[in-house]
Coordinates of C-alpha atoms in Angstrom, one line a residue:
M1 CA 0.0 0.0 0.0
I2 CA 1.5 3.3 -1.2
A3 CA 0.8 6.8 0.1
E4 CA -0.7 8.9 -2.7
R5 CA 0.0 12.2 -0.8
H6 CA 1.8 13.4 2.3
I7 CA 0.2 12.0 5.4
P8 CA 0.8 14.1 8.5
T9 CA 1.8 12.6 11.8
G10 CA -1.4 11.3 13.4
G11 CA -3.3 11.4 10.1
E12 CA -5.9 8.7 9.5
I13 CA -5.2 6.5 6.5
F14 CA -8.0 6.1 3.9
V15 CA -8.4 4.1 0.7
T16 CA -11.2 4.1 -1.7
Y17 CA -13.6 1.1 -1.5
G18 CA -15.3 2.2 -4.8
E19 CA -18.8 3.6 -5.0
H20 CA -20.3 0.2 -5.6
W21 CA -19.3 -0.8 -2.1
F22 CA -21.6 1.9 -0.7
I23 CA -24.3 1.4 -3.4
T24 CA -24.7 -2.2 -2.2
R25 CA -25.2 -1.0 1.4
E26 CA -27.8 1.7 0.8
D27 CA -29.7 0.7 3.9
T28 CA -27.0 1.9 6.2
M29 CA -24.7 4.1 4.0
A30 CA -27.1 5.8 1.6
H31 CA -25.9 9.3 2.7
V32 CA -22.1 8.7 2.5
P33 CA -20.8 11.4 0.1
F34 CA -19.2 10.3 -3.1
E35 CA -16.5 12.2 -5.0
G36 CA -19.2 13.7 -7.2
S37 CA -21.0 15.0 -4.0
Y38 CA -18.0 17.2 -3.2
K39 CA -17.8 18.4 -6.8
R40 CA -21.5 19.4 -6.6
V41 CA -20.8 21.2 -3.3
D42 CA -17.9 23.1 -4.9
M43 CA -20.2 24.2 -7.8
F44 CA -22.8 25.3 -5.3
L45 CA -20.3 27.3 -3.3
K46 CA -19.1 29.1 -6.4
K47 CA -22.7 30.1 -7.1
I48 CA -23.4 31.4 -3.6
Q49 CA -20.1 33.2 -3.6
R50 CA -21.6 35.5 -6.2
L51 CA -24.5 36.2 -3.8
F52 CA -22.0 37.1 -1.1
A53 CA -20.2 39.5 -3.3
K54 CA -23.5 41.2 -4.3
Y55 CA -25.2 41.4 -0.9
E56 CA -22.5 41.6 1.8
T57 CA -21.9 45.3 2.4
D58 CA -20.4 47.5 5.1
T59 CA -23.9 47.9 6.5
D60 CA -24.5 44.1 6.5
P61 CA -21.0 42.6 7.1
D62 CA -22.3 39.3 8.5
F63 CA -24.5 38.5 5.6
M64 CA -22.2 35.7 4.4
K65 CA -22.0 34.1 7.9
D66 CA -25.7 34.4 8.5
F67 CA -26.6 33.0 5.1
W68 CA -24.3 30.0 5.7
E69 CA -25.9 29.3 9.1
V70 CA -29.3 29.2 7.5
I71 CA -28.1 26.7 4.9
T72 CA -26.5 24.4 7.5
S73 CA -29.4 24.6 9.9
V74 CA -31.7 22.8 7.5
S75 CA -32.2 19.3 8.9
Y76 CA -32.0 17.1 5.8
E77 CA -29.5 14.3 5.4
S78 CA -28.2 13.5 2.0
K79 CA -24.9 12.8 0.2
F80 CA -24.9 16.5 -0.7
S81 CA -25.6 17.8 2.8
N82 CA -23.0 15.5 4.3
A83 CA -20.4 16.9 1.9
L84 CA -20.9 20.5 3.0
P85 CA -18.1 22.1 4.9
L86 CA -18.5 21.6 8.6
S87 CA -18.1 25.3 9.7
F88 CA -18.2 28.8 8.3
E89 CA -14.4 29.0 8.4
D90 CA -14.2 25.7 6.5
M91 CA -16.7 27.0 3.9
K92 CA -14.4 30.0 3.3
S93 CA -11.4 27.7 2.8
A94 CA -13.4 25.5 0.5
L95 CA -13.9 28.3 -1.9
S96 CA -10.1 28.1 -2.7
I97 CA -9.1 24.5 -1.9
G98 CA -12.3 22.5 -2.4
S99 CA -14.8 21.1 0.1
A100 CA -13.2 17.7 0.2
E101 CA -9.8 19.1 1.3
T102 CA -11.5 20.9 4.3
R103 CA -12.3 17.5 5.9
L104 CA -8.6 16.4 6.2
P105 CA -7.8 18.3 9.4
Y106 CA -10.6 16.5 11.2
S107 CA -8.9 13.2 10.5
V108 CA -5.6 14.0 12.3
R109 CA -5.0 13.0 16.0
S110 CA -2.5 14.6 18.3
L111 CA 0.5 12.7 19.5
E112 CA -0.9 13.1 23.1
W113 CA -4.1 11.3 21.9
L114 CA -2.2 8.6 20.2
N115 CA 0.1 8.0 23.2
E116 CA -3.0 7.5 25.4
H117 CA -5.3 5.5 23.0
G118 CA -3.1 4.1 20.2
R119 CA -1.6 0.7 19.7
C120 CA 1.4 0.3 17.4
M121 CA 0.6 -1.3 14.0
D122 CA 4.1 -1.4 12.8
N123 CA 5.9 -3.6 15.4
I124 CA 5.8 -6.4 12.8
R125 CA 6.1 -6.4 9.0
P126 CA 5.4 -9.0 6.4
G127 CA 8.1 -11.1 4.7
N128 CA 8.8 -14.5 3.3
S129 CA 8.3 -17.0 6.2
T130 CA 11.2 -19.1 7.5
I131 CA 8.8 -22.1 7.3
K132 CA 9.1 -23.9 4.0
Q133 CA 6.1 -23.3 1.7
A134 CA 4.3 -21.3 4.4
G135 CA 4.2 -18.2 2.2
R136 CA 4.5 -15.0 4.1
G137 CA 5.2 -14.5 7.8
A138 CA 5.4 -11.7 10.3
F139 CA 8.7 -10.3 11.4
A140 CA 9.6 -7.9 14.2
S141 CA 10.5 -4.5 12.8
R142 CA 12.0 -3.5 16.1
F143 CA 12.9 -5.0 19.5
I144 CA 9.8 -6.1 21.3
P145 CA 10.3 -6.8 25.0
K146 CA 8.7 -9.7 26.9
G147 CA 5.1 -8.7 27.7
G148 CA 5.1 -6.0 24.9
I149 CA 2.4 -5.7 22.3
V150 CA 3.4 -7.4 19.1
A151 CA 0.2 -6.3 17.3
P152 CA -3.3 -5.2 18.2
G153 CA -6.3 -7.4 17.2
P154 CA -9.7 -5.8 17.1
L155 CA -12.2 -8.6 16.5
L156 CA -15.0 -9.1 14.1
H157 CA -17.3 -11.6 15.9
L158 CA -19.5 -14.0 13.9
Q159 CA -22.1 -15.5 16.2
N160 CA -22.5 -18.7 14.0
R161 CA -19.7 -20.1 12.0
T162 CA -22.2 -21.5 9.5
S163 CA -22.5 -17.9 8.1
I164 CA -19.2 -18.5 6.2
Y165 CA -20.3 -21.9 4.8
M166 CA -20.7 -22.1 1.1
Y167 CA -23.2 -24.1 -0.9
E168 CA -24.1 -24.9 -4.5
M169 CA -26.7 -22.7 -6.0
N170 CA -30.1 -24.1 -6.9
P171 CA -30.4 -23.3 -10.7
E172 CA -34.2 -23.1 -10.5
N173 CA -34.5 -20.3 -8.0
G174 CA -30.9 -19.0 -7.6
E175 CA -30.9 -19.7 -3.9
R176 CA -28.4 -21.7 -1.8
D177 CA -28.9 -25.4 -1.8
T178 CA -28.0 -26.2 1.8
S179 CA -27.9 -29.9 1.0
Q180 CA -24.9 -29.4 -1.3
F181 CA -22.1 -28.1 1.0
I182 CA -19.0 -26.8 -0.9
G183 CA -16.8 -25.7 2.0
M184 CA -15.9 -22.7 4.1
Q185 CA -14.8 -19.2 3.0
L186 CA -11.1 -18.5 3.1
I187 CA -11.6 -16.0 6.0
V188 CA -12.0 -18.9 8.5
N189 CA -8.2 -19.5 8.2
Y190 CA -7.6 -16.1 9.8
C191 CA -10.2 -16.4 12.6
F192 CA -10.1 -17.9 16.1
G193 CA -12.6 -20.4 17.3
H194 CA -13.3 -22.9 20.0
S195 CA -14.4 -26.5 19.7
E196 CA -17.3 -25.9 22.2
S197 CA -18.6 -22.7 20.6
S198 CA -20.3 -21.6 17.4
L199 CA -18.5 -18.3 17.6
L200 CA -15.7 -17.1 15.3
L201 CA -13.5 -14.2 16.3
C202 CA -11.6 -12.7 13.4
P203 CA -8.8 -10.1 13.9
Y204 CA -8.9 -7.5 11.1
T205 CA -5.6 -5.8 11.5
S206 CA -3.3 -6.7 8.5
P207 CA -0.1 -7.3 10.4
S208 CA -1.5 -10.0 12.7
A209 CA -2.8 -12.0 9.6
Y210 CA 0.9 -12.9 8.7
I211 CA 1.7 -14.6 12.1
N212 CA 2.3 -18.3 11.5
H213 CA 1.9 -21.3 13.7
N214 CA 4.6 -22.9 15.9
S215 CA 3.6 -25.3 18.6
H216 CA 7.1 -26.0 19.8
S217 CA 8.5 -22.6 20.5
P218 CA 5.9 -19.8 20.0
N219 CA 7.2 -16.4 21.0
A220 CA 3.8 -14.7 21.2
R221 CA 0.2 -15.4 22.4
I222 CA -3.1 -13.7 22.3
F223 CA -4.6 -12.1 25.4
W224 CA -7.7 -9.9 25.9
A225 CA -6.9 -6.2 25.5
N226 CA -6.9 -3.9 28.5
D227 CA -10.3 -2.9 29.8
D228 CA -9.8 0.8 28.7
T229 CA -8.9 -0.2 25.1
H230 CA -10.9 1.6 22.4
N231 CA -13.5 -0.8 20.9
H232 CA -13.2 -3.3 23.7
N233 CA -16.0 -4.0 26.1
P234 CA -14.9 -6.3 28.8
D235 CA -18.4 -6.7 30.1
W236 CA -19.2 -8.6 26.8
L237 CA -17.0 -11.4 28.2
D238 CA -19.7 -12.2 30.8
E239 CA -22.5 -12.3 28.2
D240 CA -23.6 -15.3 26.0
V241 CA -23.5 -15.8 22.3
E242 CA -27.1 -14.6 21.8
F243 CA -26.1 -11.3 23.3
L244 CA -23.2 -11.0 20.8
K245 CA -25.5 -11.8 17.9
K246 CA -27.4 -8.5 18.6
K247 CA -24.2 -6.5 18.6
N248 CA -23.5 -5.6 14.9
Y249 CA -20.4 -3.5 15.6
I250 CA -16.8 -4.1 16.8
G251 CA -16.7 -4.4 20.5
L252 CA -14.0 -6.9 21.4
S253 CA -10.3 -6.8 21.0
V254 CA -7.2 -8.9 21.8
N255 CA -3.5 -8.1 21.8
F256 CA -0.7 -10.3 20.5
I257 CA 1.7 -10.3 23.4
A258 CA 5.4 -11.3 23.3
L259 CA 6.1 -14.3 25.5
R260 CA 9.8 -13.4 25.5
D261 CA 12.1 -10.8 24.1
I262 CA 11.8 -10.7 20.3
Q263 CA 14.7 -9.4 18.4
P264 CA 14.5 -7.1 15.2
G265 CA 14.0 -9.3 12.1
E266 CA 12.9 -12.4 14.1
E267 CA 9.8 -14.1 12.9
V268 CA 6.8 -14.1 15.2
F269 CA 4.9 -17.3 15.9
I270 CA 1.8 -18.2 18.0
D271 CA 0.5 -21.7 18.7
Y272 CA -2.7 -22.3 16.7
G273 CA -3.7 -25.1 19.0
P274 CA -3.5 -29.0 18.9
E275 CA -6.8 -29.3 17.0
W276 CA -5.6 -27.0 14.2
E277 CA -2.3 -28.9 14.0
A278 CA -3.9 -32.3 13.8
A279 CA -6.2 -31.0 11.0
W280 CA -3.3 -29.5 9.1
N281 CA -1.2 -32.7 9.3
K282 CA -4.2 -34.7 8.1
H283 CA -4.6 -32.3 5.1
V284 CA -0.9 -32.6 4.2
D285 CA -1.1 -36.4 4.3
E286 CA -4.2 -36.6 2.1
W287 CA -3.7 -33.7 -0.3
K288 CA -3.8 -34.3 -4.1
P289 CA -3.4 -31.7 -6.9
P290 CA -6.8 -30.5 -8.1
Q291 CA -8.0 -31.4 -11.6
G292 CA -6.7 -29.0 -14.3
S293 CA -4.0 -27.6 -12.0
E294 CA -1.3 -28.2 -14.7
N295 CA -2.8 -25.4 -16.8
Y296 CA -3.1 -22.9 -13.9
M297 CA -1.0 -19.7 -14.1
P298 CA -1.5 -16.9 -11.5
A299 CA -2.0 -13.4 -13.0
A300 CA 1.1 -12.2 -11.1
E301 CA 3.3 -14.2 -13.5
I302 CA 1.9 -12.4 -16.5
A303 CA 1.8 -9.0 -14.8
K304 CA 5.4 -9.0 -13.6
D305 CA 6.8 -8.7 -17.1
T306 CA 5.4 -5.4 -18.4
S307 CA 7.6 -5.5 -21.5
A308 CA 6.0 -8.7 -22.8
P309 CA 3.1 -8.1 -25.3
L310 CA -0.5 -8.8 -24.1
R311 CA -2.4 -11.0 -26.5
T312 CA -5.3 -9.7 -28.4
V313 CA -8.7 -11.6 -28.5
H314 CA -7.7 -12.8 -32.0
E315 CA -4.4 -14.2 -30.8
Q316 CA -6.1 -15.9 -27.8
K317 CA -8.1 -18.0 -30.2
H318 CA -4.9 -19.9 -31.0
M319 CA -3.0 -19.2 -27.7
P320 CA -5.5 -18.6 -25.0
Y321 CA -4.7 -17.4 -21.5
P322 CA -5.8 -19.6 -18.6
E323 CA -9.4 -19.2 -17.7
N324 CA -8.6 -17.3 -14.4
I325 CA -7.0 -14.4 -16.2
L326 CA -8.8 -11.0 -16.6
F327 CA -7.7 -7.7 -18.0
Y328 CA -8.9 -4.4 -16.4
C329 CA -8.8 -1.0 -17.9
H330 CA -9.6 2.4 -16.2
Y331 CA -13.0 3.3 -17.5
G332 CA -15.8 5.1 -15.6
Y333 CA -19.1 3.8 -17.0
M334 CA -22.3 5.3 -15.8
P335 CA -25.9 4.5 -17.0
G336 CA -26.7 6.8 -19.9
L337 CA -23.2 7.0 -21.2
E338 CA -23.5 6.0 -24.9
G339 CA -21.0 3.7 -26.6
G340 CA -18.1 5.1 -28.6
E341 CA -14.4 5.3 -29.0
W342 CA -12.2 7.4 -26.7
E343 CA -8.5 8.2 -27.0
W344 CA -6.6 7.4 -23.9
D345 CA -5.2 10.3 -21.8
D346 CA -3.9 10.4 -18.3
T347 CA -7.2 11.6 -16.8
F348 CA -8.6 8.0 -17.3
I349 CA -6.3 6.7 -14.6
Q350 CA -8.5 8.3 -12.0
E351 CA -11.5 6.1 -13.1
N352 CA -12.3 2.8 -11.5
R353 CA -11.1 -0.4 -13.0
Y354 CA -13.4 -2.1 -15.5
P355 CA -13.0 -5.6 -17.2
C356 CA -11.9 -5.3 -20.8
K357 CA -10.5 -7.3 -23.7
I358 CA -7.5 -6.4 -25.8
T359 CA -8.6 -5.9 -29.5
R360 CA -5.4 -4.4 -31.0
R361 CA -1.7 -4.0 -30.2
K362 CA 0.7 -1.6 -31.9
I363 CA 4.4 -1.0 -31.5
F364 CA 5.7 2.4 -30.5
P365 CA 9.0 3.7 -29.1
N366 CA 8.8 4.3 -25.4
E367 CA 10.3 7.2 -23.4
I368 CA 13.8 5.6 -23.4
G369 CA 13.8 4.8 -27.1
Q370 CA 13.1 1.1 -26.7
E371 CA 10.2 -0.8 -28.3
G372 CA 7.0 -0.7 -26.4
Y373 CA 3.3 -1.3 -27.0
L374 CA 0.0 0.6 -27.0
Y375 CA -3.3 -1.2 -26.9
D376 CA -6.9 -0.7 -27.9
A377 CA -9.4 -2.4 -25.6
M378 CA -13.2 -2.9 -25.6
M379 CA -15.0 -3.0 -22.3
L380 CA -16.9 -6.2 -21.5
T381 CA -20.7 -6.0 -21.6
Q382 CA -23.3 -7.7 -19.5
D383 CA -23.5 -10.8 -21.7
E384 CA -19.7 -11.3 -21.5
M385 CA -19.5 -11.3 -17.7
D386 CA -20.1 -14.1 -15.3
H387 CA -20.5 -13.6 -11.5
E388 CA -16.7 -13.8 -10.9
T389 CA -16.0 -11.2 -13.6
G390 CA -18.6 -8.7 -12.5
V391 CA -17.7 -8.8 -8.7
F392 CA -17.1 -5.2 -7.5
V393 CA -17.9 -3.7 -10.9
G394 CA -20.3 -0.8 -10.3
Y395 CA -22.5 -0.2 -13.3
I396 CA -22.2 -2.8 -16.1
I397 CA -22.4 -1.9 -19.7
P398 CA -25.6 -3.3 -21.4
S399 CA -25.2 -6.0 -24.0
G400 CA -24.7 -4.8 -27.6
E401 CA -23.0 -1.5 -26.7
K402 CA -19.4 -0.9 -27.7
H403 CA -17.1 1.2 -25.4
V404 CA -13.6 1.3 -26.7
L405 CA -10.4 3.0 -25.3
K406 CA -7.6 3.5 -27.8
N407 CA -3.9 3.8 -27.4
I408 CA -3.7 2.6 -23.8
P409 CA -0.2 2.3 -22.4
R410 CA 0.7 -1.0 -20.9
G411 CA 1.0 0.5 -17.4
A412 CA -2.7 1.4 -17.5
I413 CA -3.8 -2.2 -18.1
E414 CA -4.0 -4.5 -15.0
V415 CA -3.8 -8.3 -15.2
K416 CA -5.8 -9.9 -12.4
D417 CA -7.1 -13.3 -11.4
K418 CA -10.8 -13.8 -11.6
F419 CA -12.3 -13.6 -8.1
Y420 CA -12.2 -16.9 -6.3
S421 CA -10.0 -18.5 -9.1
K422 CA -6.6 -18.3 -7.4
D423 CA -5.2 -21.6 -6.1
E424 CA -6.1 -20.8 -2.4
Y425 CA -9.8 -20.8 -3.4
A426 CA -9.7 -24.3 -4.9
M427 CA -12.4 -25.6 -2.5
E428 CA -12.0 -29.3 -3.2
N429 CA -8.4 -29.4 -2.0
S430 CA -7.8 -26.2 0.1
F431 CA -7.2 -26.3 3.8
R432 CA -9.9 -24.6 5.9
H433 CA -9.7 -24.5 9.7
E434 CA -9.9 -21.7 12.3
M435 CA -7.1 -21.1 14.8
M436 CA -8.0 -22.2 18.3
F437 CA -8.6 -19.6 20.9
P438 CA -6.8 -20.4 24.2
D439 CA -9.2 -22.2 26.5
D440 CA -7.9 -20.5 29.7
I441 CA -9.2 -17.1 28.5
F442 CA -12.3 -18.2 26.5
P443 CA -15.5 -17.2 28.4
A444 CA -17.5 -20.2 29.7
T445 CA -20.7 -18.3 28.8
W446 CA -19.7 -18.6 25.1
K447 CA -19.5 -22.4 25.1
N448 CA -22.8 -23.3 23.5
I449 CA -21.8 -26.6 21.9
K450 CA -21.8 -29.8 23.9
K451 CA -19.0 -32.2 23.1

């Protein structure tokens, strides 16, 4: 993850989820402003600025302030109203820097606040694990003393683990067929559970997700966070699972604590528990390669060589890419936008990614005089997309329309795996098991399954 602008000390970090993320959650997030909301506010401010210039006089010097108070006093919640500057002073600043920019100072915490309430997120960093074929692991980025926090772990609690079960779809009604169980979602591998409880507890801080298992010499362990920790309610530990079911917000947190001094660069391990280890050993003993795996190629293998030409749809008839490969172009389709051809320019890079197909490739000399490529691409339409292709695409272009971008540089075309097509999603042969929560700190009131 790369910073796109300077982030001040204490500044909150934001990424864009894409407008579709909010569109699909209209029941709770219908009034969250979009980028266009702030642009409309900026246009509105320019219009009323002319009013200010006309009516604010020496005899009425507070006209501008009074008028703004009238606007903001109207109790009507919408994307537009929530994008308005929060104060009269912010409004005056927005006239020169834009309404969105005036929100940034409100997302900065003081060092005093951070020292009192914060927990370090960068005590560990990801890297290639020292365990063979374990993938990535977590490594100490600085000295962590015994008893020190390795990483915080705010928890997403799932009252019933069956909520992450996956089933075949009934072709007649499009609903889940609960008689045809496929497996569990990948998230279970990053959650904690207990053999006597239906509950799953999933830490959602990225550093902790890299911590691997070691039952022989773990150097860290989870403990409940201190009672005064933000988003941790110690009284919930005395309630039952039905109580947690009614709480649809984050209210529990653990800390990953060092069991001994951990040196800089040392890999961090916890013990996932004997039940997890037995399940893993059984999986290793019984594993067989899935059917068709000999043709599998991750998108990263294609993406890493940006000098290699991307094949056109015509070339793919004779030399197809694996079925998991998708191309994405930057293209902002909205309903009502008619089809046509557009010449690429750098403003398109600000648009969301949209699935596309390469229709033409041409050679051109790049900026250092070497041979490079420019591409023409057509955006996929509704009839060309299956569920995995259309995931997270906002508005989809209707069948029959042609939307073409011409002369796209290679760096503006992304090669991705179809959702749920990477090897870790191969349900038939993939390992799925939660880590085991230490029994000595697991509340007895949460044990709702009898052995």
